[in-house]
Tab-separated table of C-alpha atoms and ligand atoms in Angstrom:
chain	number	residue	atom	x	y	z
A	20	MET	CA	77.525	123.072	83.786
A	21	ARG	CA	77.882	121.049	80.574
A	22	TRP	CA	76.949	117.378	80.534
A	23	ASN	CA	78.416	115.333	77.698
A	24	PRO	CA	77.161	111.882	76.736
A	25	MET	CA	79.977	109.345	77.053
A	26	THR	CA	80.682	105.634	77.160
A	27	TYR	CA	83.265	104.808	79.812
A	28	THR	CA	84.650	101.972	81.923
A	29	GLY	CA	86.575	101.320	85.111
A	30	TRP	CA	90.218	100.217	84.882
A	31	GLY	CA	89.289	96.575	84.226
A	32	ARG	CA	87.269	97.514	81.091
A	33	ALA	CA	85.003	94.498	81.609
A	34	LEU	CA	81.957	96.556	82.630
A	35	ILE	CA	80.783	99.525	80.595
A	36	ALA	CA	78.507	102.491	81.273
A	37	THR	CA	76.899	105.102	79.079
A	38	GLY	CA	75.668	108.376	80.492
A	39	ASP	CA	76.229	112.090	80.899
A	40	VAL	CA	79.547	113.248	82.335
A	41	ALA	CA	80.355	116.742	83.618
A	42	ARG	CA	83.937	117.921	84.284
A	43	PRO	CA	83.601	121.105	86.324
A	44	GLU	CA	86.586	123.408	86.741
A	45	ARG	CA	85.203	125.406	89.634
A	46	LYS	CA	84.092	124.274	93.046
A	47	ALA	CA	81.047	126.520	92.762
A	48	ALA	CA	79.594	124.126	90.169
A	49	LEU	CA	79.562	121.261	92.674
A	50	ALA	CA	76.575	122.545	94.652
A	51	GLU	CA	74.282	121.981	91.676
A	52	ALA	CA	76.070	118.775	90.621
A	53	SER	CA	75.688	117.200	94.061
A	54	LYS	CA	71.897	117.263	93.626
A	55	LEU	CA	72.183	115.232	90.436
A	56	ALA	CA	75.034	112.735	90.411
A	57	PRO	CA	77.833	110.887	92.247
A	58	ALA	CA	81.457	112.016	91.862
A	59	VAL	CA	84.177	109.978	90.211
A	60	GLY	CA	87.930	110.478	90.070
A	61	ASN	CA	90.352	109.011	87.549
A	62	LYS	CA	88.290	105.790	87.241
A	63	ARG	CA	91.133	103.662	88.573
A	64	SER	CA	88.761	101.366	90.422
A	65	TYR	CA	88.530	98.215	88.352
A	66	GLY	CA	84.853	97.281	88.341
A	67	ASP	CA	81.699	99.380	88.574
A	68	ALA	CA	82.350	101.613	91.610
A	69	CYS	CA	82.919	104.555	89.247
A	70	LEU	CA	80.110	103.724	86.800
A	71	ASN	CA	76.552	105.036	86.639
A	72	ASP	CA	75.021	103.444	83.583
A	73	GLY	CA	72.088	105.431	82.258
A	74	GLY	CA	72.711	108.212	84.797
A	75	LYS	CA	75.133	111.063	85.337
A	76	VAL	CA	78.590	111.314	86.958
A	77	VAL	CA	80.705	114.304	87.980
A	78	ASP	CA	84.321	113.850	86.922
A	79	MET	CA	86.430	115.640	89.547
A	80	THR	CA	89.809	115.580	87.814
A	81	ARG	CA	89.855	119.273	86.848
A	82	LEU	CA	89.492	120.268	90.485
A	83	ASP	CA	93.092	119.533	91.357
A	84	ARG	CA	94.544	122.575	93.107
A	85	VAL	CA	96.682	122.667	96.226
A	86	MET	CA	94.900	125.138	98.513
A	87	SER	CA	97.348	125.380	101.418
A	88	TYR	CA	100.533	123.724	102.661
A	89	ASP	CA	102.424	124.033	105.927
A	90	ASP	CA	106.068	123.061	105.569
A	91	ALA	CA	106.538	122.699	109.331
A	92	THR	CA	103.671	120.285	109.963
A	93	GLY	CA	103.173	118.595	106.577
A	94	ILE	CA	99.479	119.478	106.619
A	95	VAL	CA	98.143	120.126	103.144
A	96	GLU	CA	94.682	121.046	101.874
A	97	VAL	CA	93.892	119.983	98.327
A	98	GLU	CA	90.962	119.732	95.963
A	99	ALA	CA	89.667	116.206	95.647
A	100	GLY	CA	90.555	115.767	91.972
A	101	LEU	CA	94.316	116.010	92.586
A	102	ALA	CA	96.118	112.756	91.815
A	103	VAL	CA	97.944	111.235	94.788
A	104	GLY	CA	101.073	110.787	92.636
A	105	ASP	CA	101.118	114.526	91.902
A	106	LEU	CA	100.949	115.226	95.617
A	107	ALA	CA	103.983	112.948	96.111
A	108	ARG	CA	105.865	114.673	93.280
A	109	LEU	CA	105.111	118.129	94.668
A	110	PHE	CA	106.197	117.513	98.255
A	111	GLY	CA	108.507	114.455	98.311
A	112	ASN	CA	111.629	116.572	97.785
A	113	LYS	CA	110.458	118.889	100.586
A	114	GLY	CA	110.406	115.995	103.030
A	115	TRP	CA	106.695	115.084	102.976
A	116	LEU	CA	104.807	112.286	101.232
A	117	PRO	CA	101.126	111.352	101.230
A	118	ALA	CA	100.959	109.096	104.284
A	119	VAL	CA	99.361	106.304	102.258
A	120	MET	CA	99.723	105.703	98.525
A	121	PRO	CA	97.926	103.015	96.513
A	122	GLY	CA	99.726	101.208	93.668
A	123	THR	CA	98.780	103.886	91.134
A	124	GLY	CA	99.599	107.574	91.370
A	125	PHE	CA	96.588	108.354	89.166
A	126	ALA	CA	94.068	107.725	91.977
A	127	THR	CA	92.592	111.061	93.065
A	128	ILE	CA	92.399	112.207	96.672
A	129	GLY	CA	88.588	111.872	96.477
A	130	GLY	CA	88.962	108.291	95.214
A	131	CYS	CA	91.528	107.506	97.934
A	132	ILE	CA	89.130	108.714	100.621
A	133	ALA	CA	86.029	107.075	99.149
A	134	MET	CA	87.867	103.698	99.034
A	135	ASP	CA	89.974	104.288	102.178
A	136	VAL	CA	92.893	102.951	100.169
A	137	HIS	CA	95.875	101.108	101.611
A	138	GLY	CA	99.508	101.224	100.541
A	139	LYS	CA	102.746	99.317	100.907
A	140	ASN	CA	103.039	100.653	104.468
A	141	HIS	CA	99.623	99.576	105.720
A	142	HIS	CA	101.194	97.457	108.474
A	143	GLU	CA	102.719	100.659	109.923
A	144	ALA	CA	100.709	103.641	108.722
A	145	GLY	CA	97.215	102.164	108.428
A	146	SER	CA	94.750	103.336	105.797
A	147	PHE	CA	94.430	106.628	103.901
A	148	GLY	CA	91.469	107.809	105.958
A	149	GLU	CA	93.472	107.655	109.165
A	150	HIS	CA	95.474	110.637	107.906
A	151	VAL	CA	92.499	112.754	106.841
A	152	LEU	CA	91.976	115.711	109.176
A	153	GLU	CA	88.979	117.289	107.482
A	154	ILE	CA	86.766	116.677	104.476
A	155	THR	CA	84.829	119.374	102.617
A	156	LEU	CA	81.687	117.506	101.676
A	157	ILE	CA	78.909	118.800	99.458
A	158	GLN	CA	75.558	117.218	100.184
A	159	ASN	CA	72.519	118.106	98.160
A	160	GLY	CA	73.859	121.606	97.437
A	161	LYS	CA	75.121	122.331	100.961
A	162	THR	CA	78.796	122.439	101.953
A	163	ARG	CA	79.948	121.111	105.302
A	164	LYS	CA	83.260	120.325	106.937
A	165	VAL	CA	83.511	116.810	108.335
A	166	THR	CA	86.244	115.809	110.798
A	167	PRO	CA	86.912	112.493	112.571
A	168	LYS	CA	84.940	113.933	115.520
A	169	ASP	CA	81.755	113.769	113.401
A	170	THR	CA	82.041	110.028	113.855
A	171	ALA	CA	78.951	108.757	112.030
A	172	LEU	CA	79.373	110.867	108.886
A	173	PHE	CA	83.178	110.578	108.806
A	174	LYS	CA	83.057	106.779	109.051
A	175	ALA	CA	80.379	106.613	106.360
A	176	THR	CA	82.332	108.921	104.021
A	177	VAL	CA	85.799	107.396	104.381
A	178	GLY	CA	85.646	104.125	102.470
A	179	GLY	CA	82.020	105.081	101.808
A	180	LEU	CA	82.006	104.593	98.016
A	181	GLY	CA	80.948	108.179	97.368
A	182	GLN	CA	77.491	107.715	98.878
A	183	THR	CA	77.424	110.539	101.433
A	184	GLY	CA	78.117	113.455	99.073
A	185	ILE	CA	80.732	114.904	96.772
A	186	ILE	CA	84.136	115.256	98.418
A	187	ALA	CA	85.276	118.645	97.177
A	188	ALA	CA	88.507	118.993	99.153
A	189	ALA	CA	90.409	117.485	102.057
A	190	LYS	CA	92.970	118.444	104.646
A	191	LEU	CA	95.607	115.721	104.977
A	192	GLN	CA	98.441	115.012	107.346
A	193	MET	CA	101.391	113.936	105.241
A	194	LEU	CA	104.183	111.677	106.477
A	195	ALA	CA	107.747	112.903	106.959
A	196	CYS	CA	110.205	111.269	104.553
A	197	LYS	CA	113.934	111.553	104.010
A	198	GLY	CA	113.517	112.598	100.365
A	199	ASP	CA	112.089	111.528	97.044
A	200	VAL	CA	114.303	108.538	96.346
A	201	ILE	CA	113.815	105.073	97.710
A	202	MET	CA	116.165	102.239	98.534
A	203	VAL	CA	114.583	98.916	97.619
A	204	THR	CA	115.814	95.477	98.661
A	205	GLU	CA	114.438	92.505	96.735
A	206	ARG	CA	114.620	88.980	98.059
A	207	ARG	CA	113.384	85.722	96.634
A	208	ALA	CA	110.942	83.577	98.604
A	209	GLU	CA	111.219	80.029	97.320
A	210	GLY	CA	107.762	78.910	98.367
A	211	TRP	CA	104.621	79.786	100.326
A	212	ASP	CA	105.848	79.157	103.886
A	213	GLU	CA	109.030	81.118	103.308
A	214	PHE	CA	107.055	83.997	101.791
A	215	ILE	CA	104.731	84.235	104.794
A	216	ALA	CA	107.708	84.007	107.183
A	217	LEU	CA	109.495	86.842	105.341
A	218	LEU	CA	106.388	89.036	105.393
A	219	ASP	CA	105.889	88.395	109.109
A	220	ALA	CA	109.505	89.164	109.952
A	221	SER	CA	109.790	92.288	107.796
A	222	GLU	CA	110.581	95.468	109.709
A	223	ALA	CA	110.745	97.712	106.647
A	224	SER	CA	108.588	100.840	106.438
A	225	TYR	CA	107.297	99.694	103.038
A	226	SER	CA	106.907	96.124	101.853
A	227	VAL	CA	105.125	94.301	99.054
A	228	GLY	CA	105.353	90.854	97.534
A	229	TRP	CA	105.072	89.772	93.919
A	230	ILE	CA	103.903	86.190	93.701
A	231	ASP	CA	104.239	83.761	90.816
A	232	ALA	CA	100.647	82.572	90.498
A	233	THR	CA	101.609	79.954	87.906
A	234	ALA	CA	104.101	78.098	90.150
A	235	ARG	CA	102.984	74.677	91.436
A	236	SER	CA	103.958	71.866	93.824
A	237	ASN	CA	107.279	72.682	95.545
A	238	ASP	CA	107.412	76.134	93.949
A	239	LEU	CA	103.850	77.053	94.975
A	240	GLY	CA	103.786	80.542	96.438
A	241	ARG	CA	107.270	81.501	95.307
A	242	GLY	CA	107.885	85.151	94.628
A	243	ILE	CA	109.846	88.263	95.442
A	244	LEU	CA	109.551	90.420	98.536
A	245	GLU	CA	110.396	94.095	98.105
A	246	GLU	CA	111.246	96.105	101.214
A	247	ALA	CA	111.966	99.805	101.042
A	248	GLU	CA	112.930	102.987	102.888
A	249	THR	CA	112.892	106.550	101.598
A	250	GLY	CA	116.160	108.445	101.253
A	251	ALA	CA	117.670	111.615	99.881
A	252	GLY	CA	120.048	112.067	96.981
A	253	LEU	CA	120.333	112.669	93.285
A	254	ILE	CA	119.498	109.876	90.898
A	255	PRO	CA	118.464	109.764	87.240
A	256	ALA	CA	114.931	111.040	86.532
A	257	PRO	CA	112.192	108.405	86.180
A	258	LYS	CA	112.108	106.721	82.782
A	259	LYS	CA	109.715	108.217	80.222
A	260	SER	CA	106.282	106.615	80.184
A	261	LYS	CA	105.200	104.375	77.304
A	262	THR	CA	101.718	103.728	75.942
A	263	VAL	CA	100.044	100.483	74.897
A	264	PRO	CA	98.615	101.701	71.576
A	265	PHE	CA	95.983	99.020	70.900
A	266	ASN	CA	94.113	96.089	72.439
A	267	ALA	CA	96.452	93.097	72.614
A	268	PRO	CA	95.385	89.802	70.979
A	269	HIS	CA	94.019	87.128	73.328
A	270	PHE	CA	97.186	84.959	73.173
A	271	ALA	CA	99.357	87.795	74.585
A	272	LEU	CA	98.636	86.553	78.105
A	273	SER	CA	98.260	82.845	77.338
A	274	LYS	CA	99.374	80.190	79.838
A	275	PRO	CA	102.829	79.398	78.305
A	276	ILE	CA	103.670	83.077	77.879
A	277	VAL	CA	102.711	83.959	81.457
A	278	ARG	CA	104.672	80.972	82.822
A	279	MET	CA	107.720	81.990	80.831
A	280	PHE	CA	107.432	85.630	81.863
A	281	ASN	CA	107.003	84.738	85.544
A	282	LYS	CA	110.005	82.425	85.532
A	283	ALA	CA	112.206	85.135	84.012
A	284	TYR	CA	110.808	87.764	86.398
A	285	TYR	CA	111.545	85.541	89.397
A	286	ASN	CA	115.056	84.713	88.209
A	287	ARG	CA	116.022	88.324	87.535
A	288	VAL	CA	116.590	88.729	91.282
A	289	PRO	CA	119.732	86.784	92.291
A	290	SER	CA	119.230	84.162	94.991
A	291	SER	CA	121.338	86.331	97.323
A	292	GLY	CA	118.920	89.278	96.757
A	293	ARG	CA	119.780	92.783	95.588
A	294	THR	CA	119.391	96.422	96.573
A	295	SER	CA	118.837	99.400	94.299
A	296	VAL	CA	117.994	103.086	94.597
A	297	LYS	CA	115.127	104.465	92.505
A	298	PRO	CA	112.892	107.515	92.151
A	299	ILE	CA	109.969	106.982	94.533
A	300	SER	CA	107.433	106.758	91.683
A	301	GLU	CA	109.125	103.625	90.303
A	302	PHE	CA	108.586	101.794	93.585
A	303	PHE	CA	105.169	103.125	94.543
A	304	PHE	CA	103.559	103.220	91.088
A	305	PRO	CA	105.470	100.632	89.029
A	306	LEU	CA	102.802	100.222	86.350
A	307	ASP	CA	102.053	103.892	85.792
A	308	LYS	CA	104.951	104.277	83.394
A	309	ILE	CA	103.053	102.160	80.864
A	310	HIS	CA	99.969	104.179	80.007
A	311	ASP	CA	96.851	102.147	79.190
A	312	TRP	CA	98.474	98.870	80.245
A	313	ASN	CA	94.934	97.613	80.785
A	314	LYS	CA	94.720	97.189	76.990
A	315	LEU	CA	97.118	94.240	77.312
A	316	TYR	CA	94.077	92.157	78.238
A	317	GLY	CA	92.366	92.809	74.914
A	318	LYS	CA	88.909	94.166	74.176
A	319	ARG	CA	87.084	92.083	76.753
A	320	GLY	CA	89.108	93.564	79.593
A	321	PHE	CA	90.029	91.828	82.842
A	322	HIS	CA	89.077	91.302	86.465
A	323	GLN	CA	91.157	91.740	89.540
A	324	PHE	CA	90.328	89.493	92.453
A	325	GLN	CA	91.522	90.997	95.745
A	326	CYS	CA	90.721	89.606	99.146
A	327	VAL	CA	92.093	89.900	102.663
A	328	VAL	CA	91.945	87.053	105.184
A	329	PRO	CA	92.784	87.079	108.910
A	330	ILE	CA	96.262	85.953	109.997
A	331	ALA	CA	94.945	82.634	111.269
A	332	SER	CA	93.464	81.883	107.832
A	333	ALA	CA	96.667	82.265	105.821
A	334	ASP	CA	96.262	78.660	104.663
A	335	ALA	CA	93.101	79.670	102.826
A	336	LEU	CA	95.247	81.869	100.575
A	337	ARG	CA	97.572	78.969	99.960
A	338	ASP	CA	94.575	76.852	98.882
A	339	MET	CA	93.442	79.675	96.597
A	340	LEU	CA	96.868	79.869	95.000
A	341	GLU	CA	96.811	76.125	94.371
A	342	LEU	CA	93.472	76.457	92.602
A	343	ILE	CA	94.712	79.458	90.605
A	344	ALA	CA	97.957	77.765	89.557
A	345	ASP	CA	96.035	74.640	88.475
A	346	SER	CA	93.616	76.754	86.428
A	347	GLY	CA	96.380	78.262	84.283
A	348	LEU	CA	94.325	81.464	84.103
A	349	ALA	CA	96.399	83.908	86.124
A	350	SER	CA	98.253	86.846	84.652
A	351	PRO	CA	101.703	87.942	85.852
A	352	LEU	CA	100.136	90.601	88.066
A	353	ALA	CA	99.788	89.021	91.467
A	354	VAL	CA	100.507	90.719	94.762
A	355	LEU	CA	100.746	89.437	98.334
A	356	LYS	CA	100.946	91.850	101.264
A	357	ARG	CA	100.662	91.730	104.996
A	358	MET	CA	98.112	94.197	106.376
A	359	GLY	CA	97.803	95.762	109.785
A	360	SER	CA	94.467	96.476	111.433
A	361	GLY	CA	94.145	100.155	110.393
A	362	ARG	CA	90.870	101.229	108.789
A	363	ALA	CA	88.931	104.457	109.074
A	364	GLY	CA	85.448	103.766	107.722
A	365	HIS	CA	82.551	101.362	108.178
A	366	MET	CA	83.107	99.941	104.682
A	367	SER	CA	86.900	100.053	104.652
A	368	PHE	CA	88.580	96.992	103.188
A	369	PRO	CA	91.602	96.422	105.443
A	370	MET	CA	91.725	93.903	108.291
A	371	GLU	CA	94.757	92.493	110.030
A	372	GLY	CA	95.937	89.634	107.855
A	373	TYR	CA	97.187	88.926	104.360
A	374	THR	CA	95.858	90.340	101.128
A	375	LEU	CA	96.158	88.662	97.747
A	376	ALA	CA	95.408	90.496	94.482
A	377	ILE	CA	95.495	88.747	91.105
A	378	ASP	CA	94.438	89.825	87.607
A	379	PHE	CA	92.577	87.480	85.264
A	380	PRO	CA	91.511	88.037	81.655
A	381	ASN	CA	87.727	88.439	81.398
A	382	ARG	CA	86.697	84.941	80.302
A	383	ALA	CA	83.948	82.583	81.471
A	384	ALA	CA	86.455	80.189	83.117
A	385	ALA	CA	88.090	83.059	85.028
A	386	ARG	CA	84.723	84.408	86.197
A	387	HIS	CA	83.851	80.950	87.442
A	388	LEU	CA	87.191	80.637	89.250
A	389	ILE	CA	86.745	84.063	90.876
A	390	GLY	CA	83.313	82.945	92.122
A	391	ARG	CA	85.003	80.021	93.879
A	392	LEU	CA	87.717	82.314	95.318
A	393	GLU	CA	85.015	84.621	96.694
A	394	GLU	CA	83.382	81.680	98.432
A	395	MET	CA	86.726	80.645	99.940
A	396	THR	CA	87.301	84.227	101.121
A	397	GLU	CA	83.978	84.270	102.945
A	398	ASP	CA	84.616	80.841	104.495
A	399	ALA	CA	88.000	82.119	105.755
A	400	GLY	CA	86.372	85.086	107.493
A	401	GLY	CA	87.875	87.521	104.983
A	402	ARG	CA	86.498	90.157	102.667
A	403	LEU	CA	86.643	91.325	99.054
A	404	TYR	CA	87.907	94.753	98.019
A	405	LEU	CA	85.064	96.685	96.388
A	406	ALA	CA	87.521	98.970	94.537
A	407	LYS	CA	88.507	95.928	92.482
A	408	ASP	CA	85.334	93.898	92.378
A	409	ALA	CA	83.016	93.494	89.388
A	410	LEU	CA	81.543	90.059	90.024
A	411	ALA	CA	80.567	89.513	93.672
A	412	LYS	CA	77.014	88.773	94.778
A	413	PRO	CA	74.953	90.714	97.357
A	414	LYS	CA	74.606	87.689	99.653
A	415	ARG	CA	78.243	87.916	100.771
A	416	MET	CA	78.238	91.563	101.800
A	417	HIS	CA	76.792	91.409	105.344
A	418	ALA	CA	79.271	88.754	106.483
A	419	MET	CA	82.228	90.521	104.893
A	420	TYR	CA	81.260	94.029	105.990
A	421	PRO	CA	79.813	93.712	109.508
A	422	GLU	CA	79.362	97.506	109.839
A	423	LEU	CA	77.211	97.658	106.696
A	424	LYS	CA	74.099	98.621	108.681
A	425	ASP	CA	75.845	101.595	110.342
A	426	TRP	CA	76.972	102.796	106.922
A	427	GLN	CA	73.480	102.314	105.460
A	428	LYS	CA	71.964	104.394	108.261
A	429	ALA	CA	74.330	107.323	107.657
A	430	VAL	CA	73.974	107.081	103.877
A	431	ALA	CA	70.157	107.045	104.027
A	432	LYS	CA	70.346	110.287	106.019
A	433	ALA	CA	72.940	111.865	103.714
A	434	ASP	CA	71.330	110.945	100.391
A	435	PRO	CA	67.679	110.012	100.990
A	436	GLU	CA	66.767	110.248	97.284
A	437	GLY	CA	69.577	107.924	96.197
A	438	VAL	CA	71.021	110.325	93.618
A	439	LEU	CA	74.553	109.164	94.453
A	440	THR	CA	74.033	105.479	93.704
A	441	THR	CA	76.372	103.796	91.234
A	442	ASP	CA	76.351	100.496	89.372
A	443	LEU	CA	78.343	98.846	92.196
A	444	ILE	CA	75.791	99.926	94.810
A	445	ARG	CA	72.923	98.558	92.690
A	446	ARG	CA	74.693	95.295	91.780
A	447	LEU	CA	75.429	94.500	95.429
A	448	ASN	CA	72.183	95.986	96.817
A	449	LEU	CA	74.410	97.818	99.248
A	450	ARG	CA	71.876	100.477	100.160
A	451	ASP	CA	68.883	98.106	100.491
A	452	VAL	CA	68.213	97.907	104.217
B	504	FAD	C1	97.361	99.859	89.009
B	504	FAD	C2	96.466	100.055	90.191
B	504	FAD	C3	96.964	99.790	91.453
B	504	FAD	C4	96.151	99.971	92.580
B	504	FAD	N1	96.689	99.699	93.803
B	504	FAD	C5	95.948	99.901	94.917
B	504	FAD	C6	96.507	99.687	96.195
B	504	FAD	O1	97.679	99.341	96.353
B	504	FAD	N2	95.716	99.916	97.288
B	504	FAD	C7	94.424	100.331	97.161
B	504	FAD	O2	93.757	100.528	98.181
B	504	FAD	N3	93.853	100.534	95.931
B	504	FAD	C8	94.596	100.334	94.822
B	504	FAD	N4	94.044	100.561	93.587
B	504	FAD	C9	92.641	100.995	93.522
B	504	FAD	C10	92.512	102.525	93.519
B	504	FAD	O3	93.441	103.116	94.397
B	504	FAD	C11	91.101	102.903	94.009
B	504	FAD	O4	90.133	102.299	93.210
B	504	FAD	C12	90.854	104.420	94.010
B	504	FAD	O5	89.573	104.652	94.549
B	504	FAD	C13	90.914	105.002	92.602
B	504	FAD	O6	90.776	106.410	92.669
B	504	FAD	P1	90.025	107.207	91.519
B	504	FAD	O7	90.266	108.640	91.744
B	504	FAD	O8	90.409	106.667	90.185
B	504	FAD	O9	88.505	106.866	91.870
B	504	FAD	P2	87.356	106.257	90.949
B	504	FAD	O10	87.760	104.892	90.532
B	504	FAD	O11	86.988	107.212	89.880
B	504	FAD	O12	86.172	106.150	92.006
B	504	FAD	C14	86.252	105.232	93.069
B	504	FAD	C15	85.146	105.505	94.087
B	504	FAD	O13	85.385	106.758	94.711
B	504	FAD	C16	84.272	107.615	94.587
B	504	FAD	N5	84.796	108.963	94.440
B	504	FAD	C17	85.829	109.367	93.661
B	504	FAD	N6	86.031	110.696	93.806
B	504	FAD	C18	85.113	111.127	94.699
B	504	FAD	C19	84.807	112.405	95.252
B	504	FAD	N7	85.515	113.483	94.940
B	504	FAD	N8	83.775	112.484	96.109
B	504	FAD	C20	83.062	111.400	96.465
B	504	FAD	N9	83.314	110.172	95.970
B	504	FAD	C21	84.324	110.035	95.096
B	504	FAD	C22	83.512	107.101	93.373
B	504	FAD	O14	82.146	107.422	93.448
B	504	FAD	C23	83.758	105.607	93.477
B	504	FAD	O15	82.861	105.021	94.374
B	504	FAD	C24	94.810	100.408	92.441
B	504	FAD	C25	94.305	100.667	91.161
B	504	FAD	C26	95.131	100.508	90.038
B	504	FAD	C27	94.575	100.809	88.669
């Protein structure tokens, strides 16, 4: 296997790693690779989960074949480097969709399992790992099949940040759908209380909120709730993707521009709401049609803060939004969702409650603000999403992830030499017992 020296980043581009990267095309190469390095997917995690500075990583994206598919049951077996959006494209028009899809179709199946990702249907369908029937895991050169019955290893692998071995392939139960178009209803929420009430009352299969993180006083927490159901029919093909060709200057996301953009974005939905029919990719992966949109934050990159807090602590999110709006640092990308209780791994992010995700340009003031938001998350009994994090401190991890010790036990057994550690694991001392 060839190892090439590379400098690479996660999606946020704020943290950088240099090291050797292999991109094997054949599963046979993974036995050797698993003795040397952790696996990464499409590097769509924002921080350092997919970085191994000074070490090696195995890029799985060439291992992207569909191995078997049963039209009657919707059970599919795929290699771990397949992108979840490709899986949706392949089977949506046959009546099956990946049961859970994150907000980017570029996430690989391996990355979706290792982060136990959630989607716009978490309140109904739970997390990605809850639909995984079997994982082909390669540990220190040996291949084994892991099912939910192998409780300790399954729970340490799903949401397990790649620390139990290389996920080579997985058998997934897909979710029946009516077709590959989606009917989306958008409604305005005029403020925080109305937004929470709309989220609580929603009975849609898929729902997600965009929130105007620059709005203050009476408008605080205003935004747009999108609710959606799949359907069948013929509609125009998705629009062609565009590329951001260079790093944007720092004023591109300055306070007045973001405020102006957010106001226009909010007002584009009439106060009576509106319904439209779209290709599924436009609803599930709205940002994927602009390639390299992360360059809009300029050379220094950006951070996404994402937390979840229990239902009873919804007010903590309101307080966070107040702080964020006062800071003038937020970007237009801000999402509010209600989550159910579904999670499949010891280190899975979801908990029943509300999740808030907001992007900030990578500047000292924003890093300071995020530190304060992390503190507020812990005080509210919530947790941070490690797929997005680049800044948290080790001290918060035990409170936020109460099953950390169970995960550590399984990981120590699976990878005693620590060859699978990444920058995230080292920064947060996650494997230090
Ligand atoms: C625009 C955007 C929207 C997003 N929306 C959501 C969302 O709605 N919900 C959500 O949950 N997440 C969301 N994410 C986060 C993203 O889904 C996760 O970070 C996911 O893990 C990325 O997959 P990847 O293949 O790029 O993995 P990478 O970022 O490359 O790796 C992530 C982790 O998985 C491990 N890993 C990857 N492949 C393997 C493998 N084959 N074997 C073992 N370990 C492996 C890596 O070691 C690393 O720890 C979003 C990200 C973006 C950029």
